[in-house]
PDB file of C-alpha atoms in Angstrom:
ATOM      1  CA  MET A 123     -64.052 -47.887  37.053  1.00  0.00           C
ATOM      2  CA  ARG A 124     -65.097 -47.103  33.488  1.00  0.00           C
ATOM      3  CA  LYS A 125     -63.637 -43.620  33.760  1.00  0.00           C
ATOM      4  CA  PHE A 126     -60.328 -45.120  34.959  1.00  0.00           C
ATOM      5  CA  LEU A 127     -60.224 -47.480  31.981  1.00  0.00           C
ATOM      6  CA  ILE A 128     -60.816 -44.594  29.570  1.00  0.00           C
ATOM      7  CA  ILE A 129     -57.946 -42.593  31.112  1.00  0.00           C
ATOM      8  CA  LEU A 130     -55.705 -45.648  30.986  1.00  0.00           C
ATOM      9  CA  LEU A 131     -56.490 -46.184  27.289  1.00  0.00           C
ATOM     10  CA  ILE A 132     -55.708 -42.516  26.522  1.00  0.00           C
ATOM     11  CA  VAL A 133     -52.373 -42.780  28.353  1.00  0.00           C
ATOM     12  CA  LEU A 134     -51.492 -45.983  26.496  1.00  0.00           C
ATOM     13  CA  ALA A 135     -52.431 -44.381  23.158  1.00  0.00           C
ATOM     14  CA  LEU A 136     -50.222 -41.346  23.850  1.00  0.00           C
ATOM     15  CA  ALA A 137     -47.351 -43.574  24.937  1.00  0.00           C
ATOM     16  CA  SER A 138     -47.721 -45.650  21.772  1.00  0.00           C
ATOM     17  CA  ALA A 139     -47.728 -42.530  19.608  1.00  0.00           C
ATOM     18  CA  PHE A 140     -44.582 -41.241  21.396  1.00  0.00           C
ATOM     19  CA  PHE A 141     -42.682 -44.480  20.812  1.00  0.00           C
ATOM     20  CA  ILE A 142     -43.732 -44.522  17.142  1.00  0.00           C
ATOM     21  CA  PHE A 143     -42.421 -40.912  16.849  1.00  0.00           C
ATOM     22  CA  LEU A 144     -39.083 -41.906  18.388  1.00  0.00           C
ATOM     23  CA  ASP A 145     -38.830 -44.871  16.047  1.00  0.00           C
ATOM     24  CA  LEU A 146     -39.476 -42.732  12.953  1.00  0.00           C
ATOM     25  CA  TRP A 147     -37.423 -39.646  13.953  1.00  0.00           C
ATOM     26  CA  ASP A 148     -34.114 -39.235  12.110  1.00  0.00           C
ATOM     27  CA  PRO A 149     -31.666 -37.071  14.168  1.00  0.00           C
ATOM     28  CA  GLY A 150     -30.059 -35.923  10.903  1.00  0.00           C
ATOM     29  CA  ASP A 151     -33.338 -34.546   9.584  1.00  0.00           C
ATOM     30  CA  SER A 152     -33.013 -30.742   9.599  1.00  0.00           C
ATOM     31  CA  GLU A 153     -36.744 -30.416  10.272  1.00  0.00           C
ATOM     32  CA  PHE A 154     -36.220 -31.803  13.768  1.00  0.00           C
ATOM     33  CA  LEU A 155     -33.116 -29.769  14.697  1.00  0.00           C
ATOM     34  CA  THR A 156     -33.475 -27.651  17.793  1.00  0.00           C
ATOM     35  CA  SER A 157     -32.935 -23.925  17.381  1.00  0.00           C
ATOM     36  CA  HIS A 158     -29.553 -24.261  19.116  1.00  0.00           C
ATOM     37  CA  ASP A 159     -28.493 -27.077  16.782  1.00  0.00           C
ATOM     38  CA  ALA A 160     -29.609 -25.053  13.764  1.00  0.00           C
ATOM     39  CA  GLU A 161     -27.513 -22.083  14.864  1.00  0.00           C
ATOM     40  CA  THR A 162     -24.528 -24.343  15.509  1.00  0.00           C
ATOM     41  CA  GLU A 163     -24.799 -25.920  12.060  1.00  0.00           C
ATOM     42  CA  THR A 164     -24.999 -22.595  10.185  1.00  0.00           C
ATOM     43  CA  ASP A 165     -22.460 -20.634  12.234  1.00  0.00           C
ATOM     44  CA  THR A 166     -19.097 -20.013  10.509  1.00  0.00           C
ATOM     45  CA  PRO A 167     -15.914 -18.899  12.275  1.00  0.00           C
ATOM     46  CA  GLU A 168     -15.442 -15.132  12.281  1.00  0.00           C
ATOM     47  CA  LYS A 169     -12.871 -14.137   9.651  1.00  0.00           C
ATOM     48  CA  SER A 170      -9.711 -12.553  11.010  1.00  0.00           C
ATOM     49  CA  TYR A 171      -6.525 -10.950   9.729  1.00  0.00           C
ATOM     50  CA  ASP A 172      -3.386 -12.949   9.000  1.00  0.00           C
ATOM     51  CA  GLN A 173      -1.418 -13.200  12.251  1.00  0.00           C
ATOM     52  CA  ALA A 174       1.927 -13.832  10.502  1.00  0.00           C
ATOM     53  CA  LEU A 175       1.479 -10.673   8.442  1.00  0.00           C
ATOM     54  CA  TYR A 176       0.516  -8.715  11.553  1.00  0.00           C
ATOM     55  CA  ASP A 177       3.706  -9.929  13.257  1.00  0.00           C
ATOM     56  CA  ARG A 178       5.656  -8.772  10.213  1.00  0.00           C
ATOM     57  CA  PHE A 179       3.878  -5.403  10.434  1.00  0.00           C
ATOM     58  CA  LEU A 180       4.880  -5.024  14.092  1.00  0.00           C
ATOM     59  CA  GLU A 181       8.516  -5.892  13.326  1.00  0.00           C
ATOM     60  CA  ALA A 182       8.586  -3.262  10.579  1.00  0.00           C
ATOM     61  CA  GLU A 183       6.971  -0.724  12.891  1.00  0.00           C
ATOM     62  CA  ALA A 184       9.656  -1.323  15.522  1.00  0.00           C
ATOM     63  CA  ALA A 185      12.319  -0.734  12.848  1.00  0.00           C
ATOM     64  CA  GLY A 186      10.650   2.437  11.539  1.00  0.00           C
ATOM     65  CA  ASP A 187      10.215   0.743   8.153  1.00  0.00           C
ATOM     66  CA  TYR A 188       7.056   2.360   6.810  1.00  0.00           C
ATOM     67  CA  VAL A 189       7.408   0.728   3.402  1.00  0.00           C
ATOM     68  CA  ALA A 190       7.383  -2.766   4.934  1.00  0.00           C
ATOM     69  CA  MET A 191       4.498  -1.785   7.223  1.00  0.00           C
ATOM     70  CA  ASN A 192       2.402  -0.730   4.244  1.00  0.00           C
ATOM     71  CA  ASP A 193       3.382  -3.846   2.285  1.00  0.00           C
ATOM     72  CA  ALA A 194       2.334  -6.140   5.157  1.00  0.00           C
ATOM     73  CA  PHE A 195      -0.935  -4.264   5.621  1.00  0.00           C
ATOM     74  CA  ASP A 196      -1.786  -4.368   1.899  1.00  0.00           C
ATOM     75  CA  GLU A 197      -0.883  -8.052   1.590  1.00  0.00           C
ATOM     76  CA  ASN A 198      -3.111  -8.876   4.546  1.00  0.00           C
ATOM     77  CA  MET A 199      -6.049  -6.876   3.163  1.00  0.00           C
ATOM     78  CA  ASN A 200      -5.733  -8.577  -0.222  1.00  0.00           C
ATOM     79  CA  ALA A 201      -5.660 -12.003   1.441  1.00  0.00           C
ATOM     80  CA  THR A 202      -8.288 -11.587   4.180  1.00  0.00           C
ATOM     81  CA  GLY A 203     -10.135  -8.295   3.726  1.00  0.00           C
ATOM     82  CA  VAL A 204      -9.845  -7.787   7.501  1.00  0.00           C
ATOM     83  CA  SER A 205      -7.825  -4.840   8.837  1.00  0.00           C
ATOM     84  CA  PHE A 206      -5.325  -5.102  11.662  1.00  0.00           C
ATOM     85  CA  PHE A 207      -7.065  -2.138  13.288  1.00  0.00           C
ATOM     86  CA  LYS A 208     -10.547  -0.919  14.163  1.00  0.00           C
ATOM     87  CA  ASP A 209      -9.700   2.610  13.020  1.00  0.00           C
ATOM     88  CA  GLU A 210      -8.860   3.496   9.414  1.00  0.00           C
ATOM     89  CA  TYR A 211      -5.239   2.819   8.498  1.00  0.00           C
ATOM     90  CA  ASP A 212      -3.157   5.784   7.325  1.00  0.00           C
ATOM     91  CA  PRO A 213      -0.542   4.616   4.778  1.00  0.00           C
ATOM     92  CA  THR A 214       1.095   8.070   4.825  1.00  0.00           C
ATOM     93  CA  HIS A 215       1.757   7.788   8.567  1.00  0.00           C
ATOM     94  CA  GLY A 216       0.805  11.364   9.185  1.00  0.00           C
ATOM     95  CA  GLY A 217       2.221  12.650   5.896  1.00  0.00           C
ATOM     96  CA  LEU A 218       5.682  11.119   6.303  1.00  0.00           C
ATOM     97  CA  ILE A 219       5.515   8.976   3.178  1.00  0.00           C
ATOM     98  CA  TYR A 220       3.325   8.909   0.070  1.00  0.00           C
ATOM     99  CA  THR A 221       3.551   5.876  -2.190  1.00  0.00           C
ATOM    100  CA  TYR A 222       2.998   5.937  -5.958  1.00  0.00           C
ATOM    101  CA  THR A 223       3.345   3.051  -8.391  1.00  0.00           C
ATOM    102  CA  TYR A 224       4.704   3.478 -11.906  1.00  0.00           C
ATOM    103  CA  SER A 225       4.868   1.231 -14.959  1.00  0.00           C
ATOM    104  CA  THR A 226       6.631   2.145 -18.183  1.00  0.00           C
ATOM    105  CA  SER A 227       9.166   0.864 -20.704  1.00  0.00           C
ATOM    106  CA  ASP A 228      12.917   1.270 -20.686  1.00  0.00           C
ATOM    107  CA  ASP A 229      14.976   2.214 -23.739  1.00  0.00           C
ATOM    108  CA  ASN A 230      15.053  -1.465 -24.782  1.00  0.00           C
ATOM    109  CA  GLY A 231      11.267  -1.738 -24.708  1.00  0.00           C
ATOM    110  CA  GLU A 232      11.183  -3.864 -21.555  1.00  0.00           C
ATOM    111  CA  THR A 233       8.572  -3.090 -18.915  1.00  0.00           C
ATOM    112  CA  LEU A 234       9.736  -1.275 -15.800  1.00  0.00           C
ATOM    113  CA  THR A 235       7.583  -1.289 -12.681  1.00  0.00           C
ATOM    114  CA  GLY A 236       8.268   0.123  -9.270  1.00  0.00           C
ATOM    115  CA  LYS A 237       7.350   2.806  -6.782  1.00  0.00           C
ATOM    116  CA  ILE A 238       8.332   6.350  -5.999  1.00  0.00           C
ATOM    117  CA  PHE A 239       8.005   7.480  -2.408  1.00  0.00           C
ATOM    118  CA  VAL A 240       7.527  11.173  -1.705  1.00  0.00           C
ATOM    119  CA  VAL A 241       8.893  11.493   1.818  1.00  0.00           C
ATOM    120  CA  ASP A 242       9.384  14.035   4.558  1.00  0.00           C
ATOM    121  CA  GLU A 243      13.003  15.115   4.823  1.00  0.00           C
ATOM    122  CA  ASP A 244      13.180  13.809   8.404  1.00  0.00           C
ATOM    123  CA  LEU A 245      12.282  10.262   7.333  1.00  0.00           C
ATOM    124  CA  ASP A 246      15.091   7.723   7.734  1.00  0.00           C
ATOM    125  CA  MET A 247      15.324   6.393   4.170  1.00  0.00           C
ATOM    126  CA  SER A 248      17.975   3.844   5.155  1.00  0.00           C
ATOM    127  CA  ALA A 249      15.378   2.058   7.323  1.00  0.00           C
ATOM    128  CA  GLN A 250      12.950   1.562   4.433  1.00  0.00           C
ATOM    129  CA  SER A 251      12.590  -1.707   2.488  1.00  0.00           C
ATOM    130  CA  ALA A 252      12.695  -0.209  -0.994  1.00  0.00           C
ATOM    131  CA  GLY A 253      13.041  -2.372  -4.108  1.00  0.00           C
ATOM    132  CA  GLU A 254      15.699  -1.998  -6.770  1.00  0.00           C
ATOM    133  CA  ASN A 255      13.279  -0.117  -9.048  1.00  0.00           C
ATOM    134  CA  ASP A 256      12.006   2.188  -6.305  1.00  0.00           C
ATOM    135  CA  TYR A 257      12.899   5.862  -5.808  1.00  0.00           C
ATOM    136  CA  PHE A 258      12.756   8.320  -2.929  1.00  0.00           C
ATOM    137  CA  ALA A 259      11.794  11.931  -3.547  1.00  0.00           C
ATOM    138  CA  VAL A 260      12.493  14.188  -0.564  1.00  0.00           C
ATOM    139  CA  ASP A 261       9.811  16.824  -0.163  1.00  0.00           C
ATOM    140  CA  ARG A 262      11.347  20.241   0.500  1.00  0.00           C
ATOM    141  CA  ARG A 263       8.558  22.262  -1.051  1.00  0.00           C
ATOM    142  CA  GLU A 264       8.229  24.410   2.077  1.00  0.00           C
ATOM    143  CA  ALA A 265      11.811  25.717   1.737  1.00  0.00           C
ATOM    144  CA  SER A 266      12.507  29.308   0.689  1.00  0.00           C
ATOM    145  CA  ASP A 267      13.298  27.926  -2.756  1.00  0.00           C
ATOM    146  CA  PRO A 268      10.750  25.097  -2.971  1.00  0.00           C
ATOM    147  CA  GLU A 269      12.140  21.838  -4.304  1.00  0.00           C
ATOM    148  CA  ILE A 270      11.771  18.070  -4.514  1.00  0.00           C
ATOM    149  CA  VAL A 271      15.026  16.106  -4.483  1.00  0.00           C
ATOM    150  CA  VAL A 272      14.984  12.709  -6.200  1.00  0.00           C
ATOM    151  CA  MET A 273      17.658  10.582  -4.545  1.00  0.00           C
ATOM    152  CA  ASP A 274      19.976   8.460  -6.723  1.00  0.00           C
ATOM    153  CA  SER A 275      18.184   9.801  -9.775  1.00  0.00           C
ATOM    154  CA  TYR A 276      21.006   8.579 -12.032  1.00  0.00           C
ATOM    155  CA  ARG A 277      19.451   5.079 -11.859  1.00  0.00           C
ATOM    156  CA  ALA A 278      16.554   6.220 -14.057  1.00  0.00           C
ATOM    157  CA  ASN A 279      18.145   5.772 -17.479  1.00  0.00           C
ATOM    158  CA  SER A 280      14.964   5.802 -19.562  1.00  0.00           C
ATOM    159  CA  ASP A 281      13.438   9.003 -20.931  1.00  0.00           C
ATOM    160  CA  ALA A 282       9.955   7.492 -20.530  1.00  0.00           C
ATOM    161  CA  LEU A 283      10.654   6.603 -16.898  1.00  0.00           C
ATOM    162  CA  ILE A 284      12.044  10.053 -16.105  1.00  0.00           C
ATOM    163  CA  ARG A 285       8.984  11.758 -17.550  1.00  0.00           C
ATOM    164  CA  GLN A 286       6.587   9.427 -15.747  1.00  0.00           C
ATOM    165  CA  LEU A 287       8.296  10.019 -12.404  1.00  0.00           C
ATOM    166  CA  CYS A 288       8.222  13.775 -13.034  1.00  0.00           C
ATOM    167  CA  GLN A 289       4.519  13.554 -13.813  1.00  0.00           C
ATOM    168  CA  ILE A 290       3.888  11.694 -10.558  1.00  0.00           C
ATOM    169  CA  LEU A 291       5.627  14.498  -8.682  1.00  0.00           C
ATOM    170  CA  LEU A 292       3.460  17.064 -10.452  1.00  0.00           C
ATOM    171  CA  ASP A 293       0.345  15.027  -9.592  1.00  0.00           C
ATOM    172  CA  HIS A 294       1.467  14.944  -5.968  1.00  0.00           C
ATOM    173  CA  GLU A 295       1.787  18.716  -5.984  1.00  0.00           C
ATOM    174  CA  ALA A 296      -1.709  19.017  -7.464  1.00  0.00           C
ATOM    175  CA  ALA A 297      -3.108  16.782  -4.704  1.00  0.00           C
ATOM    176  CA  HIS A 298      -1.135  18.561  -1.947  1.00  0.00           C
ATOM    177  CA  PRO A 299      -0.522  22.093  -3.281  1.00  0.00           C
ATOM    178  CA  THR A 300       2.395  24.285  -2.223  1.00  0.00           C
ATOM    179  CA  ASP A 301       4.422  27.046  -3.864  1.00  0.00           C
ATOM    180  CA  TRP A 302       6.536  24.512  -5.769  1.00  0.00           C
ATOM    181  CA  ASP A 303       6.219  25.408  -9.450  1.00  0.00           C
ATOM    182  CA  ARG A 304       7.906  23.315 -12.150  1.00  0.00           C
ATOM    183  CA  THR A 305       6.988  22.051 -15.618  1.00  0.00           C
ATOM    184  CA  ILE A 306       7.554  18.521 -16.845  1.00  0.00           C
ATOM    185  CA  ASP A 307       9.810  19.516 -19.774  1.00  0.00           C
ATOM    186  CA  SER A 308      12.120  21.553 -17.574  1.00  0.00           C
ATOM    187  CA  MET A 309      12.258  18.831 -14.925  1.00  0.00           C
ATOM    188  CA  ALA A 310      13.000  16.078 -17.443  1.00  0.00           C
ATOM    189  CA  ALA A 311      15.761  18.153 -19.098  1.00  0.00           C
ATOM    190  CA  GLU A 312      17.396  18.887 -15.735  1.00  0.00           C
ATOM    191  CA  TRP A 313      17.228  15.201 -14.781  1.00  0.00           C
ATOM    192  CA  GLU A 314      18.797  14.094 -18.075  1.00  0.00           C
ATOM    193  CA  VAL A 315      21.650  16.567 -17.731  1.00  0.00           C
ATOM    194  CA  HIS A 316      22.315  15.334 -14.203  1.00  0.00           C
ATOM    195  CA  ASN A 317      22.443  11.777 -15.543  1.00  0.00           C
ATOM    196  CA  MET A 318      24.843  12.845 -18.262  1.00  0.00           C
ATOM    197  CA  ALA A 319      27.146  14.462 -15.704  1.00  0.00           C
ATOM    198  CA  TYR A 320      27.005  11.385 -13.458  1.00  0.00           C
ATOM    199  CA  SER A 321      27.893   9.064 -16.343  1.00  0.00           C
ATOM    200  CA  MET A 322      30.995  11.237 -16.952  1.00  0.00           C
ATOM    201  CA  ASP A 323      31.941  11.153 -13.234  1.00  0.00           C
ATOM    202  CA  TYR A 324      31.389  14.907 -13.136  1.00  0.00           C
ATOM    203  CA  LYS A 325      30.633  16.296  -9.658  1.00  0.00           C
ATOM    204  CA  ILE A 326      29.266  12.927  -8.516  1.00  0.00           C
ATOM    205  CA  ASP A 327      28.094  14.231  -5.128  1.00  0.00           C
ATOM    206  CA  HIS A 328      25.705  16.585  -6.904  1.00  0.00           C
ATOM    207  CA  SER A 329      24.881  14.757 -10.107  1.00  0.00           C
ATOM    208  CA  GLN A 330      23.748  11.509  -8.491  1.00  0.00           C
ATOM    209  CA  HIS A 331      20.651  13.290  -7.126  1.00  0.00           C
ATOM    210  CA  VAL A 332      18.464  15.806  -8.929  1.00  0.00           C
ATOM    211  CA  ASN A 333      17.073  18.749  -6.974  1.00  0.00           C
ATOM    212  CA  LEU A 334      14.045  20.082  -8.816  1.00  0.00           C
ATOM    213  CA  ASN A 335      13.788  23.564  -7.331  1.00  0.00           C
ATOM    214  CA  ASN A 336      11.797  26.576  -8.492  1.00  0.00           C
ATOM    215  CA  ALA A 337      14.873  28.671  -9.267  1.00  0.00           C
ATOM    216  CA  ASP A 338      15.967  26.236 -11.979  1.00  0.00           C
ATOM    217  CA  GLU A 339      12.690  26.234 -13.895  1.00  0.00           C
ATOM    218  CA  LYS A 340      13.882  28.754 -16.480  1.00  0.00           C
ATOM    219  CA  THR A 341      17.352  27.242 -16.923  1.00  0.00           C
ATOM    220  CA  ASP A 342      18.345  26.076 -20.410  1.00  0.00           C
ATOM    221  CA  TRP A 343      19.871  22.837 -19.177  1.00  0.00           C
ATOM    222  CA  PHE A 344      21.462  21.705 -22.419  1.00  0.00           C
ATOM    223  CA  GLU A 345      23.113  25.097 -22.935  1.00  0.00           C
ATOM    224  CA  ARG A 346      24.344  24.972 -19.351  1.00  0.00           C
ATOM    225  CA  ALA A 347      25.678  21.446 -19.880  1.00  0.00           C
ATOM    226  CA  ALA A 348      27.555  22.567 -22.980  1.00  0.00           C
ATOM    227  CA  GLU A 349      29.218  25.338 -20.971  1.00  0.00           C
ATOM    228  CA  GLU A 350      30.037  23.027 -18.054  1.00  0.00           C
ATOM    229  CA  PHE A 351      31.679  20.352 -20.220  1.00  0.00           C
ATOM    230  CA  ARG A 352      33.804  22.631 -22.454  1.00  0.00           C
TER     231      ARG A 352
END
């Protein structure tokens, strides 16, 4: 009987301690969180890319608009830091288009910013979302007379802009070497003479674009212009 009473007292003491514990326990106290609750409280949603920008990327892809594809991808990366793809993204799309940004001043001292795209000659330029200050340079450096043709070059009416765009083309050649061989002074002079001819409505079909080919490197463009316009 005595042994039974001792057991009963122990049980009552444990029960009393349990009820005191329940009375004192605060469910919001982090010390009493279960491991599952702790994980739930500290978990944060996995960061993802911007779905609207991905949809825009897919629309541009369907249209063959590589410029808009790259813009959507870059905007998403700047906003989220999460790529649309598991594999590394190739902004050249297999060498079809290389994008370079420029910033310079026009003849009035105002800042000009834009891009020049060095593109494969098979690229559909009409499908690209280029801005008003952007230029396309068609890469024909593998031709028998290697050249790069800057489309609608007459729009560049600043000497500083012309030279910067020429320098970008030379930098592109240095990064992806071919047999194309021009100097910046010769290129800039040829470009300026083309602009002069275009402004005078002289051979518009030819003067609106400038083809910077190897054969013209040694040409004295201002002497040639003087002969042409006599």
